[in-house]
Coordinates of C-alpha atoms in Angstrom, one line a residue:
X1 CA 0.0 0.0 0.0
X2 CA 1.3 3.5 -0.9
X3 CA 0.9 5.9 1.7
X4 CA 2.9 9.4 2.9
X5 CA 3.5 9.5 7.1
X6 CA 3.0 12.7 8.9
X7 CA 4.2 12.5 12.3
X8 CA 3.8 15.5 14.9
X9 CA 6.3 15.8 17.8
X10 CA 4.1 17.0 20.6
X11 CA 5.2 18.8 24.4
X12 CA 4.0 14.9 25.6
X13 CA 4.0 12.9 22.9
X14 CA 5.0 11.5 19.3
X15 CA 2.2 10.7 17.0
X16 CA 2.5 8.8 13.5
X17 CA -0.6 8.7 11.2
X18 CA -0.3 6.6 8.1
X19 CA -2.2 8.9 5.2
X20 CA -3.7 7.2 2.2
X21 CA -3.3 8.8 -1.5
X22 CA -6.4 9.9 -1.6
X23 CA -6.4 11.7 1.5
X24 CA -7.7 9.6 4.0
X25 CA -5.7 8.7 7.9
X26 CA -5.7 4.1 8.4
X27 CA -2.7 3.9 10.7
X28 CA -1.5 5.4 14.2
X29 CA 0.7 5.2 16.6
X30 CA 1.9 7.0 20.1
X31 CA 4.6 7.3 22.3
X32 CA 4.3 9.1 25.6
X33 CA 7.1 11.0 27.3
X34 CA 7.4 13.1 30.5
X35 CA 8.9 16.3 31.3
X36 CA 11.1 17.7 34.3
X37 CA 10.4 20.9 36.5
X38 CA 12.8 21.3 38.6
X39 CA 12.6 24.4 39.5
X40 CA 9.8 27.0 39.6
X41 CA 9.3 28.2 36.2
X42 CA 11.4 25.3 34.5
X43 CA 10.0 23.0 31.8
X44 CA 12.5 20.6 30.3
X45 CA 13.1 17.1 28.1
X46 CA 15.5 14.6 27.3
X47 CA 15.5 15.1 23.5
X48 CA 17.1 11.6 23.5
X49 CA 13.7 9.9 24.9
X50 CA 12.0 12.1 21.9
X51 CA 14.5 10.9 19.5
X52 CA 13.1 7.2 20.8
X53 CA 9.6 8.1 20.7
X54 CA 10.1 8.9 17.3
X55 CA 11.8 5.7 15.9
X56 CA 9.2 3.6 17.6
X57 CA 6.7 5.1 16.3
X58 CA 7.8 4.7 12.8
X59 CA 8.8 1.0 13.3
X60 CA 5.4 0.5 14.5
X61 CA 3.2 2.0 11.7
X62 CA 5.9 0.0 9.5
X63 CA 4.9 -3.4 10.8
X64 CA 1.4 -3.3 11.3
X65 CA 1.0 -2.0 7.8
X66 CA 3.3 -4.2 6.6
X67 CA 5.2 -1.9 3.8
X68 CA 7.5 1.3 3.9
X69 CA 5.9 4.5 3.1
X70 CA 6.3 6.7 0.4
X71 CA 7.8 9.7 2.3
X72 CA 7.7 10.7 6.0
X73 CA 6.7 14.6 6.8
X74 CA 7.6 16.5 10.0
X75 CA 5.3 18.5 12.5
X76 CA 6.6 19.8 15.7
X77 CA 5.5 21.6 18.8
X78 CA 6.9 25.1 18.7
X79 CA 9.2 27.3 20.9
X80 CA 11.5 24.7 22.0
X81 CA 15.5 25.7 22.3
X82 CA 18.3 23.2 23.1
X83 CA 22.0 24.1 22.9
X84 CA 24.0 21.2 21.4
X85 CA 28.2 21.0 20.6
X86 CA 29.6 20.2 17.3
X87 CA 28.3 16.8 17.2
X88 CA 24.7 17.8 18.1
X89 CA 25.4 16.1 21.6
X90 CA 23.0 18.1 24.0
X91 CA 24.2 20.3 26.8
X92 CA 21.5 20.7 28.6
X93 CA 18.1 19.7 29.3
X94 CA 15.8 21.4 26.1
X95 CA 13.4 24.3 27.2
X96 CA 9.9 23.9 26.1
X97 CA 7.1 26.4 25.1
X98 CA 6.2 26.2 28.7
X99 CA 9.6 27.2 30.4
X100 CA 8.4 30.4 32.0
X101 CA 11.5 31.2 33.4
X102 CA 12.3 34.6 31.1
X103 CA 9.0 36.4 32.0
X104 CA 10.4 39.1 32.9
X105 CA 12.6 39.7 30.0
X106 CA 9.7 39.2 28.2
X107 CA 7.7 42.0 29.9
X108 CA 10.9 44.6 29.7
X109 CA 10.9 43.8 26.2
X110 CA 7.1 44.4 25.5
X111 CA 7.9 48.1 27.7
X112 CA 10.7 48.9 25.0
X113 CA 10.5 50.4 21.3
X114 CA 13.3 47.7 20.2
X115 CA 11.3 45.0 21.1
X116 CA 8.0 46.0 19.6
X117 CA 10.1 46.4 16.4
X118 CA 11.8 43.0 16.7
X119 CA 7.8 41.7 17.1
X120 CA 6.5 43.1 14.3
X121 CA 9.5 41.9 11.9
X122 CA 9.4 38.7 13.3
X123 CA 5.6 37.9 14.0
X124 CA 6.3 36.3 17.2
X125 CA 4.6 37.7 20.5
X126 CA 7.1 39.3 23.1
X127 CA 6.6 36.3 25.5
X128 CA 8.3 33.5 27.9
X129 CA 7.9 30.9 25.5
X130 CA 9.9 32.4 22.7
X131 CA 13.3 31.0 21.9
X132 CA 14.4 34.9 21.9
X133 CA 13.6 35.5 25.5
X134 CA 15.2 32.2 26.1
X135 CA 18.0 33.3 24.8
X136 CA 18.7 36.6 26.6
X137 CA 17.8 34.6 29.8
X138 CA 21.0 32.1 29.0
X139 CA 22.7 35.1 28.3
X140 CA 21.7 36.8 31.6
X141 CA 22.0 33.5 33.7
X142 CA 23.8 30.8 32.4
X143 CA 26.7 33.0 29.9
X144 CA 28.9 29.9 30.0
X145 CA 26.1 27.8 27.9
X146 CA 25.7 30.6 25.3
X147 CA 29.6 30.4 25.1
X148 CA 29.8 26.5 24.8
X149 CA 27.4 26.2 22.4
X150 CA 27.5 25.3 19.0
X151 CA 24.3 25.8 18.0
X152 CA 20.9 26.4 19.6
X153 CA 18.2 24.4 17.8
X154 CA 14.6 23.1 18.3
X155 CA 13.9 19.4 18.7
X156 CA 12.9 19.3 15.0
X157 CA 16.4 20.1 14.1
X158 CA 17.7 18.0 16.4
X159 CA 15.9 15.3 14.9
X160 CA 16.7 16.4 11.3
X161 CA 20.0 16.3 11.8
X162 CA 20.2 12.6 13.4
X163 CA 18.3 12.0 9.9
X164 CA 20.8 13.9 7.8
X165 CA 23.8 15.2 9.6
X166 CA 22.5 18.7 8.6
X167 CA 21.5 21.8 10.7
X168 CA 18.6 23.1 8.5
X169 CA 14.9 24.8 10.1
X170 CA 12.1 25.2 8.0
X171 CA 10.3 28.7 7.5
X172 CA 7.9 27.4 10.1
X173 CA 9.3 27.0 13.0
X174 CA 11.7 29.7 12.5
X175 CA 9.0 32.4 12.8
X176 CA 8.2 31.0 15.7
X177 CA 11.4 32.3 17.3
X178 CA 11.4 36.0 17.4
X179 CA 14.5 35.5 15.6
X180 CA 13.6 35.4 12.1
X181 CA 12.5 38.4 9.6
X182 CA 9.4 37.2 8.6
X183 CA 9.0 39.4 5.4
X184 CA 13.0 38.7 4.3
X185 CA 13.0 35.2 5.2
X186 CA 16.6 35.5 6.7
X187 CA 17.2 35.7 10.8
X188 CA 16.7 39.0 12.3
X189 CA 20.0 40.5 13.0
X190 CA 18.8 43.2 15.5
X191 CA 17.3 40.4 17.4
X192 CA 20.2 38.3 17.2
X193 CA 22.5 41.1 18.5
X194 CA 20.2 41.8 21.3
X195 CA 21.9 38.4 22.5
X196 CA 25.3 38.9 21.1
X197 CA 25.4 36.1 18.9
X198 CA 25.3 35.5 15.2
X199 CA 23.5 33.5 12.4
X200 CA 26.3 30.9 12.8
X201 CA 25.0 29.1 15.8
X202 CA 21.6 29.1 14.4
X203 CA 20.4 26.5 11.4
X204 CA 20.0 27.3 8.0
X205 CA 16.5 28.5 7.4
X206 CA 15.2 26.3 4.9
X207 CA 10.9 25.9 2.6
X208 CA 8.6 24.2 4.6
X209 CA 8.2 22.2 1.7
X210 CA 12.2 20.8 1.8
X211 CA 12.9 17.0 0.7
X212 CA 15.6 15.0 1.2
X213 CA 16.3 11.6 0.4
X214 CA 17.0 8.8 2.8
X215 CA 20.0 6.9 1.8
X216 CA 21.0 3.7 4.1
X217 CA 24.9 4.7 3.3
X218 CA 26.5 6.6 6.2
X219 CA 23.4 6.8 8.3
X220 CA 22.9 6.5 11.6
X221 CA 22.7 2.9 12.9
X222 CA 19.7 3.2 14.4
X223 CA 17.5 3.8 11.3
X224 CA 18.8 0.3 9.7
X225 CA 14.9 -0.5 9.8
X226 CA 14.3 2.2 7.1
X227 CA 14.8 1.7 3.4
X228 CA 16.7 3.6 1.0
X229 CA 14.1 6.3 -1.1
X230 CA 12.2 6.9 1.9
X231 CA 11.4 11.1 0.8
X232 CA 11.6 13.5 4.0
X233 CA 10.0 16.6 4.0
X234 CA 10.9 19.0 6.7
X235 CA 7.1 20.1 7.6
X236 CA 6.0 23.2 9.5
X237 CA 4.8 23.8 13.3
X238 CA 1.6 21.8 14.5
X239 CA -0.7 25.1 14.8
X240 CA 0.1 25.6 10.9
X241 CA -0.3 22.3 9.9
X242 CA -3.5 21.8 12.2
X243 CA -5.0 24.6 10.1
X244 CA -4.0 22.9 7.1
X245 CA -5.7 19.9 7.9
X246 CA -8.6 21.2 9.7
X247 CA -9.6 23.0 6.5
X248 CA -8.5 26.3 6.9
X249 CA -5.9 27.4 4.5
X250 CA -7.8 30.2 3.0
X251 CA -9.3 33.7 4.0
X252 CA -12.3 33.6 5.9
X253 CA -12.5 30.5 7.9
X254 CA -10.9 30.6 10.8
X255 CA -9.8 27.5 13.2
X256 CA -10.5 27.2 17.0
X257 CA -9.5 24.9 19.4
X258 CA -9.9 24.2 22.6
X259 CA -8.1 21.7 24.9
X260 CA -6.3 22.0 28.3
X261 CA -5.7 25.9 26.6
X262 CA -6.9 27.5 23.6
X263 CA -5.9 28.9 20.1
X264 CA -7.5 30.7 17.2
X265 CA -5.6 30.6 13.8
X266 CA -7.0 32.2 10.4
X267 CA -5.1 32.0 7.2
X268 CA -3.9 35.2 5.6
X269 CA -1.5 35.9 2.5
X270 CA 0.4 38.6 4.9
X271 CA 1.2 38.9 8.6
X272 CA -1.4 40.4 11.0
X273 CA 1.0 42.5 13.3
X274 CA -0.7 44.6 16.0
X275 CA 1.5 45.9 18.9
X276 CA -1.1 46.0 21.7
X277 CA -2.2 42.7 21.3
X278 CA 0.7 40.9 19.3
X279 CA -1.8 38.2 17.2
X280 CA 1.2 35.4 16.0
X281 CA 1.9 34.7 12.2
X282 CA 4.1 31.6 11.6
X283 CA 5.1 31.1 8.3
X284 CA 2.8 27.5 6.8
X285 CA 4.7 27.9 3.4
X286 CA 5.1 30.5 0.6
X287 CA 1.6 31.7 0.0
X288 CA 0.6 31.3 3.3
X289 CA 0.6 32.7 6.7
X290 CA -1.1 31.3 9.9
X291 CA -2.3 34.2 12.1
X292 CA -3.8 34.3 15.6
X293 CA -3.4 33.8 19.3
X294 CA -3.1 31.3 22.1
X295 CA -5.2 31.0 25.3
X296 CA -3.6 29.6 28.2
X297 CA -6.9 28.6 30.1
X298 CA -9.0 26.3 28.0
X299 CA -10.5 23.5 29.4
X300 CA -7.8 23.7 32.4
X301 CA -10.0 26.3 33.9
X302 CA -13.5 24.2 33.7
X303 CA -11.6 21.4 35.0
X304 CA -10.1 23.4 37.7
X305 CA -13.4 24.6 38.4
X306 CA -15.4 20.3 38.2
X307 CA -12.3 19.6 40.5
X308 CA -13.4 21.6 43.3
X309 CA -16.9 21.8 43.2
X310 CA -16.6 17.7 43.1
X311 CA -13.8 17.0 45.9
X312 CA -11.9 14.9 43.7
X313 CA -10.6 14.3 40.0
X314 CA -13.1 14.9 37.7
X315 CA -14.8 12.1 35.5
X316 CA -17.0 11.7 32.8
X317 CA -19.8 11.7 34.7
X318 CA -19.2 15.0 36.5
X319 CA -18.7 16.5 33.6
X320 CA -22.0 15.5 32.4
X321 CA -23.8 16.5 35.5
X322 CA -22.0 20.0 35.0
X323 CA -23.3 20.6 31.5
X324 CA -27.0 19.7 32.7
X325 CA -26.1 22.3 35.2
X326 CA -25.3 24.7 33.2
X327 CA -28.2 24.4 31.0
X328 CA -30.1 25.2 33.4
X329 CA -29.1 28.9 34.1
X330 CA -29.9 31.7 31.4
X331 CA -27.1 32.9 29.1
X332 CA -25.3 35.4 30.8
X333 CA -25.3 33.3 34.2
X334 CA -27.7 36.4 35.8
X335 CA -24.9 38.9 36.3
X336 CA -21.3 36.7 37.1
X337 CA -19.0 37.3 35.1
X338 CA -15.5 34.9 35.5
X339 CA -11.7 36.1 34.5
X340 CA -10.7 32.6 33.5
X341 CA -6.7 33.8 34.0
X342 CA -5.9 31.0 36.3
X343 CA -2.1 30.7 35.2
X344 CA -2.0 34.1 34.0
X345 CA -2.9 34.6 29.7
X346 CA -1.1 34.7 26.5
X347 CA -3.1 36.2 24.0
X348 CA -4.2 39.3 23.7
X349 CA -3.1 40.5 27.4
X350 CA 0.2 38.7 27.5
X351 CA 0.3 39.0 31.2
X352 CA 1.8 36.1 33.2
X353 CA 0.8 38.5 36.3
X354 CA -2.4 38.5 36.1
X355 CA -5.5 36.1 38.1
X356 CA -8.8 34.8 37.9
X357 CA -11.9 36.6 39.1
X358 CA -15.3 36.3 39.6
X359 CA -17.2 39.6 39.5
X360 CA -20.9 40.6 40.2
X361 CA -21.8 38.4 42.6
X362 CA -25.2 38.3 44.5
X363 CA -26.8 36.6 46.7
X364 CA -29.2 35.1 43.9
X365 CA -26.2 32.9 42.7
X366 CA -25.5 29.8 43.4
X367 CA -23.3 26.6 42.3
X368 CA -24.9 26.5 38.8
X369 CA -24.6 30.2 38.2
X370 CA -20.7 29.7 39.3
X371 CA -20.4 26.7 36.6
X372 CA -22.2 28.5 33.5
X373 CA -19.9 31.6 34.3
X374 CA -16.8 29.5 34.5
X375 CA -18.0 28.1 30.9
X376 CA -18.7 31.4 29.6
X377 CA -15.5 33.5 30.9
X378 CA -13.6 30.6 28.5
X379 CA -15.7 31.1 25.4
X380 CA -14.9 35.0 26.1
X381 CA -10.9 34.7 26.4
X382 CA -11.2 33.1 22.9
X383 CA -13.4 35.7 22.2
X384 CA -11.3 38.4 22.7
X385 CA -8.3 36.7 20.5
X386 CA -10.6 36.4 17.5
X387 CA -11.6 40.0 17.5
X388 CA -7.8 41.0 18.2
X389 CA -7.2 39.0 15.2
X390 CA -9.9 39.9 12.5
X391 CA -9.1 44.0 13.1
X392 CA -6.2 43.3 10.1
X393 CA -8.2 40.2 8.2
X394 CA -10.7 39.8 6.2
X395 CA -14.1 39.0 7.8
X396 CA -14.3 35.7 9.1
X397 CA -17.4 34.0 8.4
X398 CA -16.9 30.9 9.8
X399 CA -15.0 28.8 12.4
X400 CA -13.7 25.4 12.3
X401 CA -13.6 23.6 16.0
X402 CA -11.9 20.9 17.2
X403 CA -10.7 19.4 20.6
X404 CA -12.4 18.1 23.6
X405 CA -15.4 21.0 24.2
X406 CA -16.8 19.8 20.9
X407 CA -18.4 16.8 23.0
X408 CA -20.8 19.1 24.7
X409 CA -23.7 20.5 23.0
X410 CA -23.9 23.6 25.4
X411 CA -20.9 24.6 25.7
X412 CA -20.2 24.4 21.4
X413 CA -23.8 26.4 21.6
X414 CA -21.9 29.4 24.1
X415 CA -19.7 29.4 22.3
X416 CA -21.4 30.0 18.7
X417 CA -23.8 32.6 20.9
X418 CA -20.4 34.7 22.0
X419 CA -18.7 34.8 19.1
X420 CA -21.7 35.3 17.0
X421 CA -20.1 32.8 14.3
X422 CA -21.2 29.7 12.3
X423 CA -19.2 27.1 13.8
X424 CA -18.3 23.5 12.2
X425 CA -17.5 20.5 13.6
X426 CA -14.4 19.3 12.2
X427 CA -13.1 16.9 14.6
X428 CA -9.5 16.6 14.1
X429 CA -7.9 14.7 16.8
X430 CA -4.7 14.0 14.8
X431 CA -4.4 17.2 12.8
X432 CA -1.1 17.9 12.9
X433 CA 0.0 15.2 12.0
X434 CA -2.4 14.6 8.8
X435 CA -0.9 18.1 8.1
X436 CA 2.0 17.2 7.8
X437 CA 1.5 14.2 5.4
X438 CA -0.6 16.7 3.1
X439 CA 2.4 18.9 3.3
X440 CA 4.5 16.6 1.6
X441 CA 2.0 15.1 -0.6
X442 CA 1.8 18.3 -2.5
X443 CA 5.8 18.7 -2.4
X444 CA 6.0 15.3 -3.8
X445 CA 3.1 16.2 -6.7
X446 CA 1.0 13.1 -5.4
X447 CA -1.7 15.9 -5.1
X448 CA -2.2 18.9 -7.2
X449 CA -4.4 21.1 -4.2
X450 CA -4.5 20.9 -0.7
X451 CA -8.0 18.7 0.5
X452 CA -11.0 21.0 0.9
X453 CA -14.5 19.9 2.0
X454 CA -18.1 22.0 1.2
X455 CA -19.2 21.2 4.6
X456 CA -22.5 19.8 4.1
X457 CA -21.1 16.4 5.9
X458 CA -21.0 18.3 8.9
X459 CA -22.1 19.1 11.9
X460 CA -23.1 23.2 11.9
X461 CA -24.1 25.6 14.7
X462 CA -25.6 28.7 14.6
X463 CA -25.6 31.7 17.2
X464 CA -29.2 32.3 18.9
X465 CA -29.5 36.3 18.5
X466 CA -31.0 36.6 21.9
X467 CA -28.4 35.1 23.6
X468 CA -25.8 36.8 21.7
X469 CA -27.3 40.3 22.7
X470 CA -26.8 39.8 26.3
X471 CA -23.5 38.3 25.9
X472 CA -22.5 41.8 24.1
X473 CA -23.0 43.5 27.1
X474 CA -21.0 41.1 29.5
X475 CA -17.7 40.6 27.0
X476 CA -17.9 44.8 27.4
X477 CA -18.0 44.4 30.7
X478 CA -15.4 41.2 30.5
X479 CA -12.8 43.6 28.7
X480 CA -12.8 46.4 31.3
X481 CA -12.3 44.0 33.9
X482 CA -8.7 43.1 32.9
X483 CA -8.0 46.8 32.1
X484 CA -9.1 48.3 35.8
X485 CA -7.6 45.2 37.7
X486 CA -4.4 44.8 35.8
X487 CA -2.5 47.3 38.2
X488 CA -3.6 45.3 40.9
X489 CA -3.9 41.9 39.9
X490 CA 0.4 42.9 39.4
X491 CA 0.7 44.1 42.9
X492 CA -0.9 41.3 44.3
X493 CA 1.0 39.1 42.4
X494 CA 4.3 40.7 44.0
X495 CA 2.4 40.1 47.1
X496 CA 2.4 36.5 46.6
X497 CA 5.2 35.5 44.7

């Protein structure tokens, strides 16, 4: 059977899916690894166990298929940064998106004109999880690795070059490093001498769409269970590739997804720069940028909030019982309205500082009213990104959704009824990674055009104008919250921390 594998490099996981040639995902497989935090603030990996991860779980999509694929196409997890010597031995733990540990660079760099032009040449928001705060941080607290170093690469390189002994990036995950010129597609040298290096000890920035050949001569030992002609295509990040899969590669249609946290993507032939709000926009390949914002508290808030209400881990059940509980109170839970920052926010306040709050409470509310707020303040956080967003786009008219919430009826309905958008079902679980094997497919020519679909196989939800009315009113109310607390949300944070 001929068939292309995409396979997406996750924060806890690698995951292989087998893609047909007309389109369609037969095969997976998964491998799980853990992380380290040793310290407040610190979120590492082994890149060896990822390297592992990897190679199982292209043996295993091998043998139960039974044949070699055609070409094998790379997604990857964003922000990651791990300094390596001249043989691409590591020499250190390798930061992830979620090392927090350069906040504060981050911040005195959103406060200062040099970093608000670094953002908007390189597309990538002034925050923790960017390889360029990273940087600064090593440079600031750990000078003797940024003098050691060889290069500092992602784990995608580091895997690319135990493929091909080769430093390359693609376009993708450069731009997600507030390192790269985003309109010259060459690193930012401004940013780079912020940290007092040079391009040297970076990759060579390299198409999304880059092939290379696997050859069994001079290759590491450790791939003997891979056939020569085996085509490898570099890939993108997973949040462009997602948007790829999920549909979403044109103007217009937008993709939102929420998990343990959030994210809103829309497809533009330009960056969307704003200063105030710093929307992302990652390079997917050369027509196409993918544009938008994160959310830190998805579904970690809602579980957060089962967790407490129930004593105890939540379960499927209590779930269930919270949705029927939330039905049952009017949109606009009477009067609360919930901050859902519970581990401060990404986009659009970019504020590690700030906290979750409940506000307007009386003595009419009660558990339920608590619950529907909770479900609501989520729906306006994403909100709030997808208006920051379409101020530079063109209109969106509709929004792809994927991820857990998609289960429940109510809260897909709140969140149609907020955003005032036709949403659409298009379940996704293993987007990335289908992404990814599209990617190359077109490289390859085994496809002309990107997959699209008309829809009319899916599910569709439409806002209710009478709720979305009185949810117009609270997400004004919502947005002057953050703005009249944020001085003090920071002073209590000092207060605490």
């Amino acid at each position: 059977m001929k068939y292309v594998l995409g396979i997406d490099v996750g924060t806890g996981s690698v995951k292989a899916v087998a893609v047909n040639l007309q389109c369609e995902s037969f095969e997976t497989s998964q491998q799980y690894y853990s992380f380290s935090s040793t310290k407040p603030g610190y979120h590492e990996q082994d890149p060896e166990q990822i390297w592992e991860a990897f190679l199982a779980c292209i043996k295993d999509v091998i043998h139960k298929i039974g044949s070699q694929p055609m070409a094998i196409s790379l997604s990857s997890a964003m922000h990651s940064l791990l300094a390596v010597d001249n043989d691409c031995k590591p020499l250190s733990l390798m930061m992830t998106w979620a090392d927090s540990r350069s906040s504060d660079i981050a911040q005195r760099l959103q406060h200062s004109a040099e970093g608000l032009a670094i953002y908007m040449d390189t597309g990538t928001p002034l925050h923790a999880m960017s390889p360029l705060c990273k940087l600064i941080w090593i440079k600031e607290n750990q000078p003797d690795l940024l003098e050691k170093a060889y290069k500092f690469i992602s784990i995608k390189e580091y895997l690319w070059y135990k493929l091909f002994q080769e430093y390359k990036v693609d376009y993708s995950i450069a731009s997600c490093t507030g390192l790269f010129d985003i309109n010259k597609l060459s690193w930012h040298q401004n940013a780079l001498a912020l940290i007092g290096i040079d391009e040297l000890i970076l990759s060579e920035p390299v198409p999304t769409d880059y092939t290379k050949e696997f050859r069994t001569e001079h290759q590491n030992s450790e791939l003997k269970f891979l056939q020569a002609g085996v085509q490898f295509t570099i890939g993108a990040s997973d949040g462009c590739l997602a948007n790829l899969a999920s549909m979403a590669n044109k103007p217009g249609v937008a993709v939102m997804t929420i998990g343990t946290s959030g994210a809103i993507r829309i497809a533009s032939k330009r960056p969307l720069p704003n200063e105030k709000s710093m929307p992302f926009s990652y390079i997917l390949d050369k027509e196409t940028f993918i544009c938008g914002g994160p959310i830190n508290n998805g579904g970690i808030a809602l579980q957060w909030w089962l967790k407490n209400i129930t004593q105890g881990k939540p379960t499927e059940d209590s779930y269930d019982e919270l949705f029927k509980q939330v039905g049952e109170v009017p949109a606009g839970s009477e009067g609360l309205i919930f901050l859902p920052y519970l581990t401060g926010e990404r986009a659009p306040i970019w504020d590690s500082k700030s906290c979750g709050t409940f506000f307007g409470i009386k003595l009419q509310h009660g558990q339920e009213h608590f619950s529907r707020a909770v479900l609501e303040g989520i729906c306006y956080a994403m909100k709030d990104v997808l208006d920051t967003v379409q101020q530079n786009a063109e209109p969106i008219t509709q929004i792809n959704i994927s991820g857990g919430f998609v289960k429940s009826d109510i809260w897909v309905q709140t969140l149609a009824d907020i955003t005032e958008k036709k949403l659409v079902v298009v379940q996704t679980e293993d987007a990335s990674s289908v992404g990814a094997a599209f990617l190359s497919m077109k490289a390859l020519k085994l496809i002309q055009e990107y997959p699209t679909s008309n829809y009319s196989n899916l599910k569709t939800i439409k806002p209710n104008p009478v709720n979305s009315e009185i949810y117009s009113k609270n997400f004004t109310i919502f947005k002057l919250l953050y703005s009249n607390l944020k001085e003090t949300m920071h002073q209590f944070y000092l207060m605490n921390n």
